[in-house]
PDB file of C-alpha atoms in Angstrom:
ATOM      1  CA  VAL A   1     -25.480   1.754  22.111  1.00 91.00           C
ATOM      2  CA  VAL A   2     -23.503   4.992  22.148  1.00 95.00           C
ATOM      3  CA  PRO A   3     -24.851   8.492  21.460  1.00 96.00           C
ATOM      4  CA  LEU A   4     -23.520   9.793  18.131  1.00 95.00           C
ATOM      5  CA  GLU A   5     -21.992  12.848  19.797  1.00 95.00           C
ATOM      6  CA  ARG A   6     -19.698  10.552  21.824  1.00 96.00           C
ATOM      7  CA  LEU A   7     -18.276   8.872  18.704  1.00 96.00           C
ATOM      8  CA  ARG A   8     -15.437  10.157  16.531  1.00 96.00           C
ATOM      9  CA  GLU A   9     -14.382   8.889  13.143  1.00 93.00           C
ATOM     10  CA  ASN A  10     -10.821   7.619  13.085  1.00 91.00           C
ATOM     11  CA  PRO A  11      -8.687  10.135  11.137  1.00 88.00           C
ATOM     12  CA  LYS A  12      -6.257   7.325  10.237  1.00 84.00           C
ATOM     13  CA  ASN A  13      -8.966   5.367   8.431  1.00 83.00           C
ATOM     14  CA  PRO A  14      -7.460   4.544   5.037  1.00 77.00           C
ATOM     15  CA  ARG A  15     -10.947   4.634   3.564  1.00 79.00           C
ATOM     16  CA  LYS A  16     -11.683   8.151   2.318  1.00 80.00           C
ATOM     17  CA  THR A  17     -14.557   7.521  -0.107  1.00 80.00           C
ATOM     18  CA  PHE A  18     -17.968   6.536   1.193  1.00 83.00           C
ATOM     19  CA  ASP A  19     -20.518   5.864  -1.527  1.00 81.00           C
ATOM     20  CA  GLY A  20     -24.184   5.029  -1.082  1.00 85.00           C
ATOM     21  CA  ILE A  21     -24.724   6.809   2.247  1.00 92.00           C
ATOM     22  CA  LYS A  22     -28.240   7.985   1.340  1.00 93.00           C
ATOM     23  CA  GLU A  23     -29.282   4.487   0.265  1.00 92.00           C
ATOM     24  CA  LEU A  24     -27.847   2.940   3.429  1.00 91.00           C
ATOM     25  CA  ALA A  25     -29.561   5.627   5.526  1.00 92.00           C
ATOM     26  CA  ALA A  26     -32.896   4.739   3.908  1.00 93.00           C
ATOM     27  CA  SER A  27     -32.291   1.064   4.684  1.00 92.00           C
ATOM     28  CA  ILE A  28     -31.371   1.846   8.297  1.00 92.00           C
ATOM     29  CA  THR A  29     -34.489   3.997   8.648  1.00 92.00           C
ATOM     30  CA  GLN A  30     -36.604   1.099   7.421  1.00 90.00           C
ATOM     31  CA  MET A  31     -34.836  -1.897   9.001  1.00 90.00           C
ATOM     32  CA  GLY A  32     -32.655  -0.418  11.754  1.00 88.00           C
ATOM     33  CA  GLN A  33     -28.906  -0.799  12.188  1.00 91.00           C
ATOM     34  CA  ILE A  34     -28.370  -4.510  11.611  1.00 89.00           C
ATOM     35  CA  VAL A  35     -24.582  -4.756  12.065  1.00 89.00           C
ATOM     36  CA  PRO A  36     -22.857  -2.919  14.925  1.00 94.00           C
ATOM     37  CA  GLY A  37     -19.707  -0.911  14.432  1.00 94.00           C
ATOM     38  CA  LEU A  38     -16.444  -1.445  16.282  1.00 95.00           C
ATOM     39  CA  ALA A  39     -14.911   1.262  18.461  1.00 96.00           C
ATOM     40  CA  ARG A  40     -12.192   1.764  21.031  1.00 97.00           C
ATOM     41  CA  PRO A  41     -11.946   4.267  23.864  1.00 96.00           C
ATOM     42  CA  HIS A  42     -10.750   7.518  22.325  1.00 95.00           C
ATOM     43  CA  PRO A  43      -7.021   7.963  23.004  1.00 89.00           C
ATOM     44  CA  THR A  44      -7.273  11.667  23.928  1.00 92.00           C
ATOM     45  CA  GLU A  45     -10.938  12.485  24.639  1.00 93.00           C
ATOM     46  CA  PRO A  46     -12.380  10.996  27.841  1.00 93.00           C
ATOM     47  CA  ASP A  47     -15.896   9.542  27.663  1.00 93.00           C
ATOM     48  CA  THR A  48     -15.751   9.304  23.871  1.00 96.00           C
ATOM     49  CA  PHE A  49     -15.004   6.490  21.470  1.00 97.00           C
ATOM     50  CA  GLU A  50     -13.128   6.277  18.184  1.00 96.00           C
ATOM     51  CA  LEU A  51     -14.618   4.222  15.368  1.00 96.00           C
ATOM     52  CA  VAL A  52     -12.467   1.437  14.039  1.00 94.00           C
ATOM     53  CA  ALA A  53     -15.035  -0.266  11.797  1.00 91.00           C
ATOM     54  CA  GLY A  54     -18.403   0.951  10.594  1.00 91.00           C
ATOM     55  CA  HIS A  55     -17.602   4.471   9.379  1.00 91.00           C
ATOM     56  CA  ARG A  56     -20.060   4.165   6.492  1.00 90.00           C
ATOM     57  CA  ARG A  57     -22.850   2.866   8.776  1.00 92.00           C
ATOM     58  CA  PHE A  58     -22.045   5.643  11.253  1.00 95.00           C
ATOM     59  CA  ARG A  59     -22.444   8.284   8.537  1.00 94.00           C
ATOM     60  CA  ALA A  60     -25.666   6.649   7.367  1.00 94.00           C
ATOM     61  CA  CYS A  61     -27.095   6.682  10.906  1.00 95.00           C
ATOM     62  CA  LYS A  62     -26.327  10.410  11.110  1.00 94.00           C
ATOM     63  CA  GLU A  63     -27.933  10.919   7.682  1.00 94.00           C
ATOM     64  CA  ALA A  64     -31.008   8.997   8.872  1.00 94.00           C
ATOM     65  CA  GLY A  65     -31.326  11.354  11.854  1.00 94.00           C
ATOM     66  CA  LEU A  66     -30.630   8.749  14.526  1.00 94.00           C
ATOM     67  CA  ASP A  67     -29.093   9.841  17.790  1.00 93.00           C
ATOM     68  CA  SER A  68     -27.208   6.665  18.683  1.00 94.00           C
ATOM     69  CA  PHE A  69     -25.084   3.955  17.091  1.00 95.00           C
ATOM     70  CA  ARG A  70     -24.621   0.335  18.161  1.00 95.00           C
ATOM     71  CA  VAL A  71     -20.945  -0.517  18.637  1.00 95.00           C
ATOM     72  CA  VAL A  72     -18.798  -3.200  20.164  1.00 96.00           C
ATOM     73  CA  ILE A  73     -16.118  -1.505  22.251  1.00 96.00           C
ATOM     74  CA  ARG A  74     -12.640  -3.033  22.485  1.00 96.00           C
ATOM     75  CA  GLU A  75      -9.321  -1.849  23.828  1.00 95.00           C
ATOM     76  CA  MET A  76      -6.711  -1.686  21.037  1.00 94.00           C
ATOM     77  CA  ASP A  77      -3.589   0.252  20.197  1.00 92.00           C
ATOM     78  CA  ASP A  78      -3.102   2.340  17.045  1.00 89.00           C
ATOM     79  CA  ALA A  79      -1.418  -0.450  15.059  1.00 86.00           C
ATOM     80  CA  THR A  80      -4.172  -2.946  15.875  1.00 89.00           C
ATOM     81  CA  ALA A  81      -6.878  -0.406  15.034  1.00 91.00           C
ATOM     82  CA  LEU A  82      -5.224   0.274  11.670  1.00 85.00           C
ATOM     83  CA  LYS A  83      -4.952  -3.459  10.943  1.00 84.00           C
ATOM     84  CA  VAL A  84      -8.646  -3.946  11.752  1.00 88.00           C
ATOM     85  CA  MET A  85      -9.612  -1.052   9.455  1.00 85.00           C
ATOM     86  CA  LEU A  86      -7.398  -2.473   6.735  1.00 79.00           C
ATOM     87  CA  VAL A  87      -8.831  -5.968   7.006  1.00 78.00           C
ATOM     88  CA  GLU A  88     -12.414  -4.692   7.079  1.00 78.00           C
ATOM     89  CA  ASN A  89     -11.828  -2.440   4.069  1.00 71.00           C
ATOM     90  CA  GLY A  90      -9.973  -5.251   2.282  1.00 65.00           C
ATOM     91  CA  GLN A  91     -13.065  -7.419   2.526  1.00 65.00           C
ATOM     92  CA  ARG A  92     -14.917  -4.899   0.390  1.00 64.00           C
ATOM     93  CA  ALA A  93     -14.585  -5.172  -3.372  1.00 58.00           C
ATOM     94  CA  ASP A  94     -14.678  -1.430  -4.012  1.00 68.00           C
ATOM     95  CA  VAL A  95     -11.674  -0.195  -2.036  1.00 75.00           C
ATOM     96  CA  PRO A  96      -9.740   2.244  -4.224  1.00 84.00           C
ATOM     97  CA  PRO A  97      -6.143   1.075  -4.774  1.00 90.00           C
ATOM     98  CA  LEU A  98      -4.621   4.331  -3.500  1.00 91.00           C
ATOM     99  CA  GLU A  99      -6.512   4.013  -0.203  1.00 85.00           C
ATOM    100  CA  GLU A 100      -5.400   0.403   0.123  1.00 86.00           C
ATOM    101  CA  ALA A 101      -1.815   1.495  -0.620  1.00 90.00           C
ATOM    102  CA  GLU A 102      -1.905   4.228   2.000  1.00 87.00           C
ATOM    103  CA  SER A 103      -3.048   1.811   4.693  1.00 83.00           C
ATOM    104  CA  TYR A 104      -0.241  -0.620   3.841  1.00 89.00           C
ATOM    105  CA  ARG A 105       2.235   2.259   3.917  1.00 90.00           C
ATOM    106  CA  GLN A 106       1.011   3.365   7.355  1.00 87.00           C
ATOM    107  CA  LEU A 107       1.363  -0.136   8.758  1.00 87.00           C
ATOM    108  CA  ARG A 108       4.861  -0.540   7.332  1.00 92.00           C
ATOM    109  CA  ASP A 109       6.285   2.926   7.954  1.00 91.00           C
ATOM    110  CA  GLU A 110       4.488   4.072  11.112  1.00 86.00           C
ATOM    111  CA  HIS A 111       4.059   0.768  12.928  1.00 85.00           C
ATOM    112  CA  GLY A 112       6.992  -1.299  11.628  1.00 90.00           C
ATOM    113  CA  VAL A 113       4.833  -4.119  10.259  1.00 90.00           C
ATOM    114  CA  SER A 114       6.633  -6.192   7.629  1.00 94.00           C
ATOM    115  CA  VAL A 115       5.195  -6.719   4.154  1.00 95.00           C
ATOM    116  CA  ALA A 116       4.978 -10.454   4.905  1.00 95.00           C
ATOM    117  CA  GLN A 117       2.911  -9.755   8.034  1.00 91.00           C
ATOM    118  CA  ILE A 118       0.653  -7.270   6.214  1.00 88.00           C
ATOM    119  CA  ALA A 119       0.047  -9.840   3.472  1.00 88.00           C
ATOM    120  CA  SER A 120      -0.776 -12.493   6.064  1.00 88.00           C
ATOM    121  CA  ASP A 121      -3.072 -10.163   8.043  1.00 82.00           C
ATOM    122  CA  VAL A 122      -5.121  -9.086   5.012  1.00 80.00           C
ATOM    123  CA  GLY A 123      -5.081 -12.386   3.136  1.00 81.00           C
ATOM    124  CA  ARG A 124      -3.184 -11.072   0.109  1.00 85.00           C
ATOM    125  CA  SER A 125       0.062 -12.115  -1.523  1.00 92.00           C
ATOM    126  CA  GLU A 126       3.282 -10.276  -0.725  1.00 95.00           C
ATOM    127  CA  ALA A 127       3.484  -9.347  -4.434  1.00 95.00           C
ATOM    128  CA  HIS A 128       0.058  -7.676  -4.149  1.00 93.00           C
ATOM    129  CA  VAL A 129       1.166  -5.660  -1.120  1.00 94.00           C
ATOM    130  CA  TYR A 130       4.467  -4.658  -2.787  1.00 96.00           C
ATOM    131  CA  GLN A 131       2.583  -3.501  -5.905  1.00 95.00           C
ATOM    132  CA  ARG A 132       0.218  -1.373  -3.856  1.00 94.00           C
ATOM    133  CA  LEU A 133       3.149   0.141  -1.976  1.00 95.00           C
ATOM    134  CA  GLU A 134       4.408   1.508  -5.306  1.00 94.00           C
ATOM    135  CA  LEU A 135       1.257   3.585  -5.865  1.00 95.00           C
ATOM    136  CA  PRO A 136       2.009   6.387  -3.368  1.00 92.00           C
ATOM    137  CA  GLU A 137       5.152   7.042  -5.438  1.00 91.00           C
ATOM    138  CA  LEU A 138       3.017   8.154  -8.380  1.00 95.00           C
ATOM    139  CA  VAL A 139       3.126  11.848  -9.216  1.00 94.00           C
ATOM    140  CA  PRO A 140      -0.072  13.732  -8.327  1.00 92.00           C
ATOM    141  CA  GLY A 141      -1.404  13.900 -11.911  1.00 90.00           C
ATOM    142  CA  VAL A 142      -1.181  10.136 -12.308  1.00 92.00           C
ATOM    143  CA  GLN A 143      -2.757   9.610  -8.890  1.00 92.00           C
ATOM    144  CA  ASP A 144      -5.596  11.919  -9.934  1.00 90.00           C
ATOM    145  CA  LEU A 145      -6.233   9.900 -13.101  1.00 89.00           C
ATOM    146  CA  LEU A 146      -6.211   6.626 -11.154  1.00 90.00           C
ATOM    147  CA  ARG A 147      -8.479   8.034  -8.444  1.00 87.00           C
ATOM    148  CA  ALA A 148     -10.944   9.335 -11.049  1.00 86.00           C
ATOM    149  CA  GLY A 149     -11.055   5.991 -12.840  1.00 85.00           C
ATOM    150  CA  ASN A 150      -9.395   7.394 -15.959  1.00 85.00           C
ATOM    151  CA  LEU A 151      -6.318   5.177 -15.637  1.00 87.00           C
ATOM    152  CA  GLN A 152      -6.334   1.433 -15.109  1.00 90.00           C
ATOM    153  CA  LEU A 153      -4.412   0.003 -12.182  1.00 92.00           C
ATOM    154  CA  ARG A 154      -2.074  -1.971 -14.433  1.00 92.00           C
ATOM    155  CA  SER A 155      -1.154   1.245 -16.272  1.00 91.00           C
ATOM    156  CA  ALA A 156      -0.591   3.045 -12.975  1.00 93.00           C
ATOM    157  CA  LEU A 157       1.785   0.266 -11.914  1.00 94.00           C
ATOM    158  CA  LEU A 158       3.752   0.825 -15.132  1.00 93.00           C
ATOM    159  CA  PHE A 159       3.958   4.544 -14.334  1.00 94.00           C
ATOM    160  CA  ALA A 160       5.246   3.643 -10.853  1.00 93.00           C
ATOM    161  CA  ARG A 161       8.281   1.971 -12.425  1.00 93.00           C
ATOM    162  CA  LEU A 162       9.370   5.344 -13.839  1.00 94.00           C
ATOM    163  CA  ASP A 163      11.185   8.022 -11.893  1.00 94.00           C
ATOM    164  CA  GLU A 164       9.362  11.299 -11.250  1.00 94.00           C
ATOM    165  CA  LYS A 165      10.638  12.977 -14.428  1.00 95.00           C
ATOM    166  CA  GLY A 166       9.660   9.957 -16.529  1.00 94.00           C
ATOM    167  CA  GLN A 167       6.177   9.942 -15.007  1.00 93.00           C
ATOM    168  CA  PHE A 168       5.655  13.616 -15.834  1.00 92.00           C
ATOM    169  CA  GLN A 169       6.867  13.062 -19.401  1.00 92.00           C
ATOM    170  CA  ALA A 170       4.584  10.050 -19.885  1.00 90.00           C
ATOM    171  CA  LEU A 171       1.656  11.909 -18.340  1.00 88.00           C
ATOM    172  CA  LYS A 172       2.236  14.866 -20.659  1.00 88.00           C
ATOM    173  CA  ALA A 173       2.377  12.530 -23.680  1.00 86.00           C
ATOM    174  CA  ILE A 174      -0.835  10.771 -22.678  1.00 80.00           C
ATOM    175  CA  ARG A 175      -2.675  14.014 -22.044  1.00 77.00           C
ATOM    176  CA  SER A 176      -1.652  15.512 -25.378  1.00 74.00           C
ATOM    177  CA  ARG A 177      -2.451  12.363 -27.335  1.00 69.00           C
ATOM    178  CA  TYR A 178      -5.676  11.351 -25.582  1.00 62.00           C
ATOM    179  CA  GLU A 179      -6.915  14.680 -24.289  1.00 59.00           C
ATOM    180  CA  TYR A 180     -10.385  14.088 -25.704  1.00 50.00           C
ATOM    181  CA  MET A 181     -10.663  10.841 -23.694  1.00 51.00           C
ATOM    182  CA  ILE A 182      -9.635  12.201 -20.300  1.00 49.00           C
ATOM    183  CA  VAL A 183     -12.463  13.696 -18.313  1.00 49.00           C
ATOM    184  CA  GLU A 184     -11.343  15.262 -15.044  1.00 49.00           C
TER     185      GLU A 184
END
């Protein structure tokens, strides 16, 4: 058990959206923290720990007014921590595709992990990983529509096949034709 003030959320966590914190906080208040988080010694702050898994539970414990959080502490480097976050998030059904894509990109570009190894580590096909790696190439307007749920993933993947100019042209055409359907 670690005091909350000695825990830091991992800024490299590919997960950026955390839904249902109030509901989880109510459950934790009633039943306690059932599943511990996973942390590692913080790389730059002595006597503190960096969360690797359990960010949502951590936030819910704070929301519930608790002063400590149960964690398992393990030594791990940045690449291993990112892989663990990716695998944990990948086991959830509601991971937004852009967040999944960003984590794959970080593993590939920052840690030199091959697409084949990423696919093996997360239990996905290489084709799935390659498709997700196309999503960060989307222009911001298309990313916004995908993030907001106003564009299906399969349509976003079609956009990703276009160059930047083509994406902007297609986005402009969609917005002018279906403006009444797009709620941003």
